[in-house]
């Protein structure tokens, strides 16, 4: 494959992922999920019995919105190669809903992480993500080393 073609594909994949994060994750346009997410999509952070495809994305994002109704995702560095797009992200929202048994604190929470999405056929087909959940729990007023449901 010519370098120019690979650069074009990488740029296109970056644009797709960033547009998905902006329109769907931050702006909450859940009706647009199928435009960005393949039917064969796998979220490697979801439980094994979770649905595949757009359904798992919607389930996850609706859970975030129930907990943090004003949630917004900021994107920072973006790297794309061989179909993979890595993005350093910061999520910000106010903890106004219950999160896995943790009562709303009303605190403004900042969550930093790294997302890795694979794009194929013009849609996202695979997702891995790592986030500072310990930091998030501390901001929610929970000692993550003592919390029990």
mmCIF file of N, CA and C in Angstrom:
data_model
loop_
_atom_site.group_PDB
_atom_site.id
_atom_site.type_symbol
_atom_site.label_atom_id
_atom_site.label_comp_id
_atom_site.label_asym_id
_atom_site.label_seq_id
_atom_site.Cartn_x
_atom_site.Cartn_y
_atom_site.Cartn_z
ATOM 1 N N UNK A 1 0.852 -1.176 0.000
ATOM 2 C CA UNK A 1 0.000 0.000 0.000
ATOM 3 C C UNK A 1 0.895 1.235 0.000
ATOM 4 N N UNK A 2 0.562 2.177 -0.808
ATOM 5 C CA UNK A 2 1.332 3.421 -0.896
ATOM 6 C C UNK A 2 1.168 4.224 0.382
ATOM 7 N N UNK A 3 2.216 4.908 0.763
ATOM 8 C CA UNK A 3 2.192 5.704 1.984
ATOM 9 C C UNK A 3 1.079 6.745 1.968
ATOM 10 N N UNK A 4 0.892 7.395 0.827
ATOM 11 C CA UNK A 4 -0.167 8.403 0.712
ATOM 12 C C UNK A 4 -1.532 7.824 0.997
ATOM 13 N N UNK A 5 -1.796 6.606 0.504
ATOM 14 C CA UNK A 5 -3.068 5.949 0.737
ATOM 15 C C UNK A 5 -3.235 5.602 2.220
ATOM 16 N N UNK A 6 -2.168 5.095 2.852
ATOM 17 C CA UNK A 6 -2.221 4.777 4.276
ATOM 18 C C UNK A 6 -2.468 6.032 5.104
ATOM 19 N N UNK A 7 -1.837 7.134 4.733
ATOM 20 C CA UNK A 7 -2.053 8.404 5.439
ATOM 21 C C UNK A 7 -3.498 8.862 5.304
ATOM 22 N N UNK A 8 -4.069 8.691 4.121
ATOM 23 C CA UNK A 8 -5.461 9.080 3.888
ATOM 24 C C UNK A 8 -6.403 8.236 4.734
ATOM 25 N N UNK A 9 -6.145 6.925 4.789
ATOM 26 C CA UNK A 9 -6.982 6.030 5.602
ATOM 27 C C UNK A 9 -6.848 6.386 7.077
ATOM 28 N N UNK A 10 -5.632 6.614 7.557
ATOM 29 C CA UNK A 10 -5.425 6.994 8.961
ATOM 30 C C UNK A 10 -6.159 8.284 9.299
ATOM 31 N N UNK A 11 -6.072 9.266 8.410
ATOM 32 C CA UNK A 11 -6.770 10.545 8.637
ATOM 33 C C UNK A 11 -8.276 10.343 8.655
ATOM 34 N N UNK A 12 -8.774 9.504 7.766
ATOM 35 C CA UNK A 12 -10.204 9.217 7.697
ATOM 36 C C UNK A 12 -10.670 8.496 8.966
ATOM 37 N N UNK A 13 -9.883 7.537 9.444
ATOM 38 C CA UNK A 13 -10.229 6.810 10.668
ATOM 39 C C UNK A 13 -10.235 7.741 11.882
ATOM 40 N N UNK A 14 -9.237 8.627 11.974
ATOM 41 C CA UNK A 14 -9.201 9.611 13.061
ATOM 42 C C UNK A 14 -10.458 10.474 13.036
ATOM 43 N N UNK A 15 -10.794 10.973 11.850
ATOM 44 C CA UNK A 15 -11.957 11.855 11.720
ATOM 45 C C UNK A 15 -13.234 11.135 12.150
ATOM 46 N N UNK A 16 -13.379 9.874 11.757
ATOM 47 C CA UNK A 16 -14.575 9.099 12.114
ATOM 48 C C UNK A 16 -14.688 8.949 13.627
ATOM 49 N N UNK A 17 -13.599 8.540 14.274
ATOM 50 C CA UNK A 17 -13.625 8.325 15.723
ATOM 51 C C UNK A 17 -13.889 9.634 16.468
ATOM 52 N N UNK A 18 -13.214 10.699 16.070
ATOM 53 C CA UNK A 18 -13.419 11.987 16.741
ATOM 54 C C UNK A 18 -14.833 12.513 16.529
ATOM 55 N N UNK A 19 -15.377 12.309 15.352
ATOM 56 C CA UNK A 19 -16.759 12.729 15.093
ATOM 57 C C UNK A 19 -17.726 11.920 15.952
ATOM 58 N N UNK A 20 -17.488 10.617 16.102
ATOM 59 C CA UNK A 20 -18.311 9.766 16.964
ATOM 60 C C UNK A 20 -18.267 10.274 18.404
ATOM 61 N N UNK A 21 -17.060 10.564 18.901
ATOM 62 C CA UNK A 21 -16.942 11.053 20.272
ATOM 63 C C UNK A 21 -17.687 12.372 20.455
ATOM 64 N N UNK A 22 -17.595 13.240 19.477
ATOM 65 C CA UNK A 22 -18.258 14.546 19.589
ATOM 66 C C UNK A 22 -19.771 14.406 19.484
ATOM 67 N N UNK A 23 -20.254 13.809 18.413
ATOM 68 C CA UNK A 23 -21.692 13.789 18.132
ATOM 69 C C UNK A 23 -22.471 12.829 19.044
ATOM 70 N N UNK A 24 -21.929 11.655 19.262
ATOM 71 C CA UNK A 24 -22.671 10.650 20.024
ATOM 72 C C UNK A 24 -22.343 10.721 21.514
ATOM 73 N N UNK A 25 -21.065 10.671 21.865
ATOM 74 C CA UNK A 25 -20.688 10.609 23.279
ATOM 75 C C UNK A 25 -20.963 11.937 23.986
ATOM 76 N N UNK A 26 -20.508 13.038 23.415
ATOM 77 C CA UNK A 26 -20.674 14.333 24.086
ATOM 78 C C UNK A 26 -22.052 14.939 23.841
ATOM 79 N N UNK A 27 -22.510 14.948 22.592
ATOM 80 C CA UNK A 27 -23.788 15.593 22.278
ATOM 81 C C UNK A 27 -24.989 14.682 22.524
ATOM 82 N N UNK A 28 -24.762 13.389 22.780
ATOM 83 C CA UNK A 28 -25.847 12.472 23.119
ATOM 84 C C UNK A 28 -26.759 12.097 21.960
ATOM 85 N N UNK A 29 -26.266 12.130 20.751
ATOM 86 C CA UNK A 29 -27.078 11.771 19.576
ATOM 87 C C UNK A 29 -27.070 10.253 19.381
ATOM 88 N N UNK A 30 -27.752 9.557 20.273
ATOM 89 C CA UNK A 30 -27.734 8.099 20.265
ATOM 90 C C UNK A 30 -28.333 7.506 18.997
ATOM 91 N N UNK A 31 -29.225 8.239 18.348
ATOM 92 C CA UNK A 31 -29.817 7.751 17.096
ATOM 93 C C UNK A 31 -28.767 7.615 15.993
ATOM 94 N N UNK A 32 -27.609 8.248 16.154
ATOM 95 C CA UNK A 32 -26.551 8.188 15.145
ATOM 96 C C UNK A 32 -25.543 7.066 15.407
ATOM 97 N N UNK A 33 -25.713 6.311 16.479
ATOM 98 C CA UNK A 33 -24.758 5.250 16.808
ATOM 99 C C UNK A 33 -24.532 4.302 15.622
ATOM 100 N N UNK A 34 -25.579 3.816 14.935
ATOM 101 C CA UNK A 34 -25.337 2.875 13.830
ATOM 102 C C UNK A 34 -24.512 3.461 12.675
ATOM 103 N N UNK A 35 -24.460 4.765 12.562
ATOM 104 C CA UNK A 35 -23.645 5.408 11.522
ATOM 105 C C UNK A 35 -22.147 5.176 11.787
ATOM 106 N N UNK A 36 -21.776 5.031 13.057
ATOM 107 C CA UNK A 36 -20.377 4.930 13.456
ATOM 108 C C UNK A 36 -19.965 3.528 13.928
ATOM 109 N N UNK A 37 -20.926 2.755 14.402
ATOM 110 C CA UNK A 37 -20.616 1.481 15.053
ATOM 111 C C UNK A 37 -21.122 0.314 14.207
ATOM 112 N N UNK A 38 -20.222 -0.633 13.935
ATOM 113 C CA UNK A 38 -20.547 -1.813 13.143
ATOM 114 C C UNK A 38 -21.461 -2.770 13.922
ATOM 115 N N UNK A 39 -22.242 -3.543 13.195
ATOM 116 C CA UNK A 39 -23.082 -4.578 13.819
ATOM 117 C C UNK A 39 -22.220 -5.622 14.527
ATOM 118 N N UNK A 40 -20.977 -5.792 14.081
ATOM 119 C CA UNK A 40 -20.083 -6.788 14.680
ATOM 120 C C UNK A 40 -19.200 -6.199 15.785
ATOM 121 N N UNK A 41 -19.427 -4.945 16.148
ATOM 122 C CA UNK A 41 -18.637 -4.232 17.157
ATOM 123 C C UNK A 41 -18.530 -5.028 18.450
ATOM 124 N N UNK A 42 -17.320 -5.058 19.005
ATOM 125 C CA UNK A 42 -17.064 -5.702 20.289
ATOM 126 C C UNK A 42 -16.422 -4.667 21.214
ATOM 127 N N UNK A 43 -16.998 -4.521 22.404
ATOM 128 C CA UNK A 43 -16.424 -3.660 23.444
ATOM 129 C C UNK A 43 -15.732 -4.582 24.439
ATOM 130 N N UNK A 44 -14.426 -4.581 24.436
ATOM 131 C CA UNK A 44 -13.657 -5.489 25.290
ATOM 132 C C UNK A 44 -13.729 -5.114 26.767
ATOM 133 N N UNK A 45 -14.319 -3.975 27.102
ATOM 134 C CA UNK A 45 -14.494 -3.585 28.493
ATOM 135 C C UNK A 45 -15.866 -3.994 29.032
ATOM 136 N N UNK A 46 -16.757 -4.398 28.155
ATOM 137 C CA UNK A 46 -18.110 -4.793 28.563
ATOM 138 C C UNK A 46 -18.094 -6.229 29.096
ATOM 139 N N UNK A 47 -19.065 -6.579 29.932
ATOM 140 C CA UNK A 47 -19.165 -7.973 30.389
ATOM 141 C C UNK A 47 -19.319 -8.915 29.190
ATOM 142 N N UNK A 48 -18.879 -10.154 29.367
ATOM 143 C CA UNK A 48 -18.930 -11.118 28.268
ATOM 144 C C UNK A 48 -20.335 -11.335 27.727
ATOM 145 N N UNK A 49 -21.343 -11.241 28.584
ATOM 146 C CA UNK A 49 -22.715 -11.486 28.143
ATOM 147 C C UNK A 49 -23.407 -10.223 27.617
ATOM 148 N N UNK A 50 -22.675 -9.127 27.518
ATOM 149 C CA UNK A 50 -23.252 -7.869 26.992
ATOM 150 C C UNK A 50 -23.545 -8.034 25.509
ATOM 151 N N UNK A 51 -24.514 -7.278 25.006
ATOM 152 C CA UNK A 51 -24.800 -7.345 23.572
ATOM 153 C C UNK A 51 -23.605 -6.851 22.764
ATOM 154 N N UNK A 52 -23.609 -7.191 21.494
ATOM 155 C CA UNK A 52 -22.566 -6.721 20.568
ATOM 156 C C UNK A 52 -23.171 -5.615 19.708
ATOM 157 N N UNK A 53 -22.352 -4.969 18.921
ATOM 158 C CA UNK A 53 -22.838 -3.971 17.975
ATOM 159 C C UNK A 53 -23.284 -2.692 18.643
ATOM 160 N N UNK A 54 -24.114 -1.925 17.946
ATOM 161 C CA UNK A 54 -24.571 -0.629 18.466
ATOM 162 C C UNK A 54 -25.267 -0.712 19.823
ATOM 163 N N UNK A 55 -25.907 -1.843 20.127
ATOM 164 C CA UNK A 55 -26.663 -1.972 21.376
ATOM 165 C C UNK A 55 -25.773 -1.818 22.604
ATOM 166 N N UNK A 56 -24.560 -2.388 22.566
ATOM 167 C CA UNK A 56 -23.683 -2.284 23.736
ATOM 168 C C UNK A 56 -23.196 -0.848 23.926
ATOM 169 N N UNK A 57 -23.001 -0.138 22.827
ATOM 170 C CA UNK A 57 -22.575 1.263 22.919
ATOM 171 C C UNK A 57 -23.692 2.100 23.537
ATOM 172 N N UNK A 58 -24.903 1.913 23.045
ATOM 173 C CA UNK A 58 -26.025 2.681 23.587
ATOM 174 C C UNK A 58 -26.244 2.369 25.063
ATOM 175 N N UNK A 59 -26.159 1.090 25.434
ATOM 176 C CA UNK A 59 -26.338 0.695 26.828
ATOM 177 C C UNK A 59 -25.300 1.402 27.717
ATOM 178 N N UNK A 60 -24.059 1.394 27.284
ATOM 179 C CA UNK A 60 -22.988 2.018 28.054
ATOM 180 C C UNK A 60 -23.189 3.535 28.169
ATOM 181 N N UNK A 61 -23.477 4.176 27.044
ATOM 182 C CA UNK A 61 -23.617 5.640 27.047
ATOM 183 C C UNK A 61 -24.841 6.098 27.826
ATOM 184 N N UNK A 62 -25.932 5.344 27.758
ATOM 185 C CA UNK A 62 -27.119 5.707 28.559
ATOM 186 C C UNK A 62 -26.815 5.589 30.054
ATOM 187 N N UNK A 63 -26.011 4.593 30.436
ATOM 188 C CA UNK A 63 -25.594 4.462 31.836
ATOM 189 C C UNK A 63 -24.769 5.649 32.285
ATOM 190 N N UNK A 64 -23.856 6.082 31.430
ATOM 191 C CA UNK A 64 -23.052 7.271 31.751
ATOM 192 C C UNK A 64 -23.956 8.489 31.910
ATOM 193 N N UNK A 65 -24.915 8.656 30.988
ATOM 194 C CA UNK A 65 -25.812 9.823 31.041
ATOM 195 C C UNK A 65 -26.720 9.799 32.261
ATOM 196 N N UNK A 66 -27.122 8.603 32.726
ATOM 197 C CA UNK A 66 -27.944 8.528 33.940
ATOM 198 C C UNK A 66 -27.134 8.993 35.145
ATOM 199 N N UNK A 67 -25.859 8.679 35.146
ATOM 200 C CA UNK A 67 -24.992 9.034 36.268
ATOM 201 C C UNK A 67 -24.486 10.465 36.173
ATOM 202 N N UNK A 68 -24.079 10.853 34.965
ATOM 203 C CA UNK A 68 -23.516 12.182 34.704
ATOM 204 C C UNK A 68 -24.302 12.826 33.558
ATOM 205 N N UNK A 69 -25.466 13.432 33.844
ATOM 206 C CA UNK A 69 -26.321 13.957 32.762
ATOM 207 C C UNK A 69 -25.655 15.004 31.878
ATOM 208 N N UNK A 70 -24.666 15.706 32.397
ATOM 209 C CA UNK A 70 -23.986 16.759 31.627
ATOM 210 C C UNK A 70 -22.632 16.278 31.097
ATOM 211 N N UNK A 71 -22.460 14.985 30.972
ATOM 212 C CA UNK A 71 -21.171 14.405 30.570
ATOM 213 C C UNK A 71 -20.687 14.958 29.236
ATOM 214 N N UNK A 72 -19.401 15.296 29.187
ATOM 215 C CA UNK A 72 -18.761 15.740 27.940
ATOM 216 C C UNK A 72 -17.382 15.097 27.862
ATOM 217 N N UNK A 73 -17.011 14.701 26.664
ATOM 218 C CA UNK A 73 -15.713 14.075 26.447
ATOM 219 C C UNK A 73 -14.819 15.015 25.660
ATOM 220 N N UNK A 74 -13.669 15.303 26.227
ATOM 221 C CA UNK A 74 -12.660 16.114 25.540
ATOM 222 C C UNK A 74 -11.619 15.160 24.979
ATOM 223 N N UNK A 75 -11.193 15.409 23.741
ATOM 224 C CA UNK A 75 -10.169 14.572 23.133
ATOM 225 C C UNK A 75 -8.869 15.355 23.058
ATOM 226 N N UNK A 76 -7.783 14.631 23.203
ATOM 227 C CA UNK A 76 -6.462 15.254 23.196
ATOM 228 C C UNK A 76 -5.637 14.613 22.077
ATOM 229 N N UNK A 77 -4.517 14.050 22.396
ATOM 230 C CA UNK A 77 -3.679 13.446 21.357
ATOM 231 C C UNK A 77 -4.412 12.287 20.684
ATOM 232 N N UNK A 78 -4.195 12.186 19.357
ATOM 233 C CA UNK A 78 -4.814 11.128 18.559
ATOM 234 C C UNK A 78 -3.728 10.522 17.670
ATOM 235 N N UNK A 79 -3.656 9.194 17.678
ATOM 236 C CA UNK A 79 -2.697 8.481 16.843
ATOM 237 C C UNK A 79 -3.467 7.405 16.090
ATOM 238 N N UNK A 80 -3.168 7.270 14.798
ATOM 239 C CA UNK A 80 -3.861 6.276 13.984
ATOM 240 C C UNK A 80 -2.862 5.502 13.140
ATOM 241 N N UNK A 81 -2.992 4.166 13.191
ATOM 242 C CA UNK A 81 -2.122 3.314 12.392
ATOM 243 C C UNK A 81 -2.760 1.935 12.235
ATOM 244 N N UNK A 82 -2.676 1.388 11.029
ATOM 245 C CA UNK A 82 -3.155 0.031 10.742
ATOM 246 C C UNK A 82 -4.599 -0.202 11.179
ATOM 247 N N UNK A 83 -5.452 0.790 11.011
ATOM 248 C CA UNK A 83 -6.859 0.654 11.366
ATOM 249 C C UNK A 83 -7.191 0.990 12.797
ATOM 250 N N UNK A 84 -6.182 1.178 13.623
ATOM 251 C CA UNK A 84 -6.400 1.498 15.035
ATOM 252 C C UNK A 84 -6.283 2.993 15.264
ATOM 253 N N UNK A 85 -7.170 3.524 16.145
ATOM 254 C CA UNK A 85 -7.125 4.932 16.521
ATOM 255 C C UNK A 85 -7.032 4.993 18.048
ATOM 256 N N UNK A 86 -5.951 5.582 18.546
ATOM 257 C CA UNK A 86 -5.753 5.759 19.989
ATOM 258 C C UNK A 86 -5.988 7.220 20.322
ATOM 259 N N UNK A 87 -6.771 7.465 21.365
ATOM 260 C CA UNK A 87 -7.115 8.828 21.751
ATOM 261 C C UNK A 87 -6.995 8.969 23.263
ATOM 262 N N UNK A 88 -6.256 9.986 23.690
ATOM 263 C CA UNK A 88 -6.240 10.337 25.117
ATOM 264 C C UNK A 88 -7.447 11.219 25.347
ATOM 265 N N UNK A 89 -8.256 10.860 26.347
ATOM 266 C CA UNK A 89 -9.518 11.554 26.577
ATOM 267 C C UNK A 89 -9.645 12.018 28.026
ATOM 268 N N UNK A 90 -10.501 13.021 28.209
ATOM 269 C CA UNK A 90 -10.902 13.469 29.531
ATOM 270 C C UNK A 90 -12.414 13.612 29.515
ATOM 271 N N UNK A 91 -13.067 12.861 30.386
ATOM 272 C CA UNK A 91 -14.518 12.971 30.540
ATOM 273 C C UNK A 91 -14.816 13.816 31.764
ATOM 274 N N UNK A 92 -15.808 14.701 31.635
ATOM 275 C CA UNK A 92 -16.176 15.583 32.737
ATOM 276 C C UNK A 92 -17.693 15.559 32.881
ATOM 277 N N UNK A 93 -18.164 15.457 34.125
ATOM 278 C CA UNK A 93 -19.601 15.481 34.367
ATOM 279 C C UNK A 93 -19.898 15.613 35.848
ATOM 280 N N UNK A 94 -21.155 15.926 36.151
ATOM 281 C CA UNK A 94 -21.597 16.076 37.536
ATOM 282 C C UNK A 94 -22.287 14.797 37.973
ATOM 283 N N UNK A 95 -21.860 14.240 39.083
ATOM 284 C CA UNK A 95 -22.374 12.969 39.591
ATOM 285 C C UNK A 95 -23.760 13.170 40.215
ATOM 286 N N UNK A 96 -24.794 13.038 39.368
ATOM 287 C CA UNK A 96 -26.172 13.284 39.808
ATOM 288 C C UNK A 96 -27.039 12.028 39.832
ATOM 289 N N UNK A 97 -26.486 10.908 39.379
ATOM 290 C CA UNK A 97 -27.225 9.647 39.380
ATOM 291 C C UNK A 97 -26.401 8.559 40.042
ATOM 292 N N UNK A 98 -27.071 7.472 40.431
ATOM 293 C CA UNK A 98 -26.385 6.366 41.082
ATOM 294 C C UNK A 98 -25.449 5.671 40.095
ATOM 295 N N UNK A 99 -24.285 5.239 40.576
ATOM 296 C CA UNK A 99 -23.299 4.524 39.757
ATOM 297 C C UNK A 99 -22.913 3.254 40.499
ATOM 298 N N UNK A 100 -23.406 2.104 40.043
ATOM 299 C CA UNK A 100 -23.089 0.818 40.646
ATOM 300 C C UNK A 100 -23.233 0.848 42.162
ATOM 301 N N UNK A 101 -24.374 1.361 42.626
ATOM 302 C CA UNK A 101 -24.658 1.401 44.054
ATOM 303 C C UNK A 101 -24.107 2.608 44.779
ATOM 304 N N UNK A 102 -23.375 3.458 44.092
ATOM 305 C CA UNK A 102 -22.826 4.667 44.720
ATOM 306 C C UNK A 102 -23.824 5.801 44.530
ATOM 307 N N UNK A 103 -24.322 6.322 45.622
ATOM 308 C CA UNK A 103 -25.331 7.380 45.590
ATOM 309 C C UNK A 103 -24.745 8.670 45.006
ATOM 310 N N UNK A 104 -25.591 9.479 44.369
ATOM 311 C CA UNK A 104 -25.117 10.743 43.782
ATOM 312 C C UNK A 104 -24.470 11.647 44.830
ATOM 313 N N UNK A 105 -23.325 12.185 44.468
ATOM 314 C CA UNK A 105 -22.603 13.076 45.379
ATOM 315 C C UNK A 105 -22.818 14.539 45.025
ATOM 316 N N UNK A 106 -23.233 14.804 43.781
ATOM 317 C CA UNK A 106 -23.336 16.176 43.307
ATOM 318 C C UNK A 106 -21.984 16.765 42.924
ATOM 319 N N UNK A 107 -20.931 15.979 43.053
ATOM 320 C CA UNK A 107 -19.580 16.466 42.747
ATOM 321 C C UNK A 107 -19.327 16.500 41.247
ATOM 322 N N UNK A 108 -18.537 17.455 40.839
ATOM 323 C CA UNK A 108 -18.041 17.527 39.462
ATOM 324 C C UNK A 108 -16.871 16.540 39.375
ATOM 325 N N UNK A 109 -16.921 15.646 38.406
ATOM 326 C CA UNK A 109 -15.949 14.569 38.300
ATOM 327 C C UNK A 109 -15.202 14.681 36.979
ATOM 328 N N UNK A 110 -13.900 14.481 37.034
ATOM 329 C CA UNK A 110 -13.053 14.450 35.847
ATOM 330 C C UNK A 110 -12.430 13.066 35.762
ATOM 331 N N UNK A 111 -12.592 12.427 34.618
ATOM 332 C CA UNK A 111 -12.077 11.074 34.399
ATOM 333 C C UNK A 111 -11.141 11.092 33.202
ATOM 334 N N UNK A 112 -9.904 10.697 33.425
ATOM 335 C CA UNK A 112 -8.927 10.666 32.339
ATOM 336 C C UNK A 112 -8.715 9.238 31.881
ATOM 337 N N UNK A 113 -8.498 9.066 30.560
ATOM 338 C CA UNK A 113 -8.295 7.721 30.056
ATOM 339 C C UNK A 113 -7.704 7.694 28.657
ATOM 340 N N UNK A 114 -7.572 6.482 28.176
ATOM 341 C CA UNK A 114 -7.076 6.224 26.826
ATOM 342 C C UNK A 114 -8.064 5.272 26.164
ATOM 343 N N UNK A 115 -8.507 5.614 24.973
ATOM 344 C CA UNK A 115 -9.374 4.736 24.192
ATOM 345 C C UNK A 115 -8.624 4.250 22.975
ATOM 346 N N UNK A 116 -8.875 3.009 22.612
ATOM 347 C CA UNK A 116 -8.288 2.403 21.426
ATOM 348 C C UNK A 116 -9.418 1.766 20.637
ATOM 349 N N UNK A 117 -9.682 2.318 19.462
ATOM 350 C CA UNK A 117 -10.775 1.840 18.616
ATOM 351 C C UNK A 117 -10.214 1.352 17.291
ATOM 352 N N UNK A 118 -10.742 0.230 16.793
ATOM 353 C CA UNK A 118 -10.346 -0.267 15.479
ATOM 354 C C UNK A 118 -11.453 0.035 14.490
ATOM 355 N N UNK A 119 -11.064 0.602 13.362
ATOM 356 C CA UNK A 119 -11.999 0.987 12.313
ATOM 357 C C UNK A 119 -11.803 0.052 11.120
ATOM 358 N N UNK A 120 -12.905 -0.423 10.573
ATOM 359 C CA UNK A 120 -12.873 -1.250 9.374
ATOM 360 C C UNK A 120 -14.161 -1.007 8.605
ATOM 361 N N UNK A 121 -14.042 -0.829 7.296
ATOM 362 C CA UNK A 121 -15.240 -0.620 6.479
ATOM 363 C C UNK A 121 -15.986 0.657 6.809
ATOM 364 N N UNK A 122 -15.268 1.656 7.334
ATOM 365 C CA UNK A 122 -15.892 2.940 7.617
ATOM 366 C C UNK A 122 -16.677 3.003 8.916
ATOM 367 N N UNK A 123 -16.520 1.983 9.773
ATOM 368 C CA UNK A 123 -17.186 1.994 11.084
ATOM 369 C C UNK A 123 -16.237 1.447 12.142
ATOM 370 N N UNK A 124 -16.543 1.771 13.388
ATOM 371 C CA UNK A 124 -15.763 1.256 14.509
ATOM 372 C C UNK A 124 -16.225 -0.183 14.767
ATOM 373 N N UNK A 125 -15.261 -1.109 14.826
ATOM 374 C CA UNK A 125 -15.604 -2.520 14.989
ATOM 375 C C UNK A 125 -15.129 -3.110 16.313
ATOM 376 N N UNK A 126 -14.238 -2.384 17.011
ATOM 377 C CA UNK A 126 -13.667 -2.924 18.231
ATOM 378 C C UNK A 126 -13.222 -1.776 19.128
ATOM 379 N N UNK A 127 -13.366 -1.977 20.450
ATOM 380 C CA UNK A 127 -13.000 -0.923 21.406
ATOM 381 C C UNK A 127 -12.318 -1.530 22.623
ATOM 382 N N UNK A 128 -11.244 -0.863 23.042
ATOM 383 C CA UNK A 128 -10.578 -1.107 24.319
ATOM 384 C C UNK A 128 -10.480 0.248 25.007
ATOM 385 N N UNK A 129 -10.610 0.286 26.312
ATOM 386 C CA UNK A 129 -10.458 1.551 27.028
ATOM 387 C C UNK A 129 -9.897 1.339 28.420
ATOM 388 N N UNK A 130 -9.085 2.270 28.840
ATOM 389 C CA UNK A 130 -8.548 2.268 30.202
ATOM 390 C C UNK A 130 -8.773 3.651 30.785
ATOM 391 N N UNK A 131 -9.256 3.698 32.030
ATOM 392 C CA UNK A 131 -9.561 4.982 32.652
ATOM 393 C C UNK A 131 -9.142 4.965 34.122
ATOM 394 N N UNK A 132 -8.951 6.137 34.663
ATOM 395 C CA UNK A 132 -8.572 6.310 36.060
ATOM 396 C C UNK A 132 -9.826 6.223 36.932
ATOM 397 N N UNK A 133 -10.330 4.995 37.094
ATOM 398 C CA UNK A 133 -11.561 4.829 37.874
ATOM 399 C C UNK A 133 -11.332 5.067 39.363
ATOM 400 N N UNK A 134 -10.136 4.820 39.863
ATOM 401 C CA UNK A 134 -9.851 5.114 41.275
ATOM 402 C C UNK A 134 -9.981 6.616 41.515
ATOM 403 N N UNK A 135 -9.413 7.407 40.613
ATOM 404 C CA UNK A 135 -9.545 8.862 40.731
ATOM 405 C C UNK A 135 -10.995 9.309 40.654
ATOM 406 N N UNK A 136 -11.779 8.664 39.772
ATOM 407 C CA UNK A 136 -13.195 8.997 39.646
ATOM 408 C C UNK A 136 -13.925 8.700 40.958
ATOM 409 N N UNK A 137 -13.674 7.529 41.535
ATOM 410 C CA UNK A 137 -14.337 7.159 42.786
ATOM 411 C C UNK A 137 -13.989 8.133 43.911
ATOM 412 N N UNK A 138 -12.726 8.510 44.009
ATOM 413 C CA UNK A 138 -12.329 9.478 45.038
ATOM 414 C C UNK A 138 -13.088 10.794 44.865
ATOM 415 N N UNK A 139 -13.252 11.249 43.615
ATOM 416 C CA UNK A 139 -13.985 12.494 43.359
ATOM 417 C C UNK A 139 -15.470 12.353 43.679
ATOM 418 N N UNK A 140 -15.983 11.118 43.638
ATOM 419 C CA UNK A 140 -17.381 10.857 43.978
ATOM 420 C C UNK A 140 -17.571 10.716 45.481
ATOM 421 N N UNK A 141 -16.471 10.866 46.233
ATOM 422 C CA UNK A 141 -16.540 10.798 47.689
ATOM 423 C C UNK A 141 -16.455 9.377 48.224
ATOM 424 N N UNK A 142 -15.898 8.462 47.440
ATOM 425 C CA UNK A 142 -15.828 7.059 47.837
ATOM 426 C C UNK A 142 -14.365 6.666 48.019
ATOM 427 N N UNK A 143 -14.093 5.950 49.090
ATOM 428 C CA UNK A 143 -12.762 5.359 49.248
ATOM 429 C C UNK A 143 -12.830 4.019 48.520
ATOM 430 N N UNK A 144 -12.202 3.906 47.360
ATOM 431 C CA UNK A 144 -12.343 2.694 46.543
ATOM 432 C C UNK A 144 -11.756 1.458 47.210
ATOM 433 N N UNK A 145 -10.983 1.635 48.260
ATOM 434 C CA UNK A 145 -10.376 0.510 48.937
ATOM 435 C C UNK A 145 -11.201 0.036 50.132
ATOM 436 N N UNK A 146 -12.274 0.777 50.437
ATOM 437 C CA UNK A 146 -13.151 0.414 51.561
ATOM 438 C C UNK A 146 -14.604 0.274 51.138
ATOM 439 N N UNK A 147 -14.950 0.697 49.914
ATOM 440 C CA UNK A 147 -16.347 0.716 49.475
ATOM 441 C C UNK A 147 -16.890 -0.696 49.295
ATOM 442 N N UNK A 148 -18.077 -0.912 49.846
ATOM 443 C CA UNK A 148 -18.837 -2.139 49.577
ATOM 444 C C UNK A 148 -20.238 -1.725 49.237
ATOM 445 N N UNK A 149 -20.886 -2.520 48.410
ATOM 446 C CA UNK A 149 -22.269 -2.190 48.010
ATOM 447 C C UNK A 149 -23.246 -2.485 49.120
#
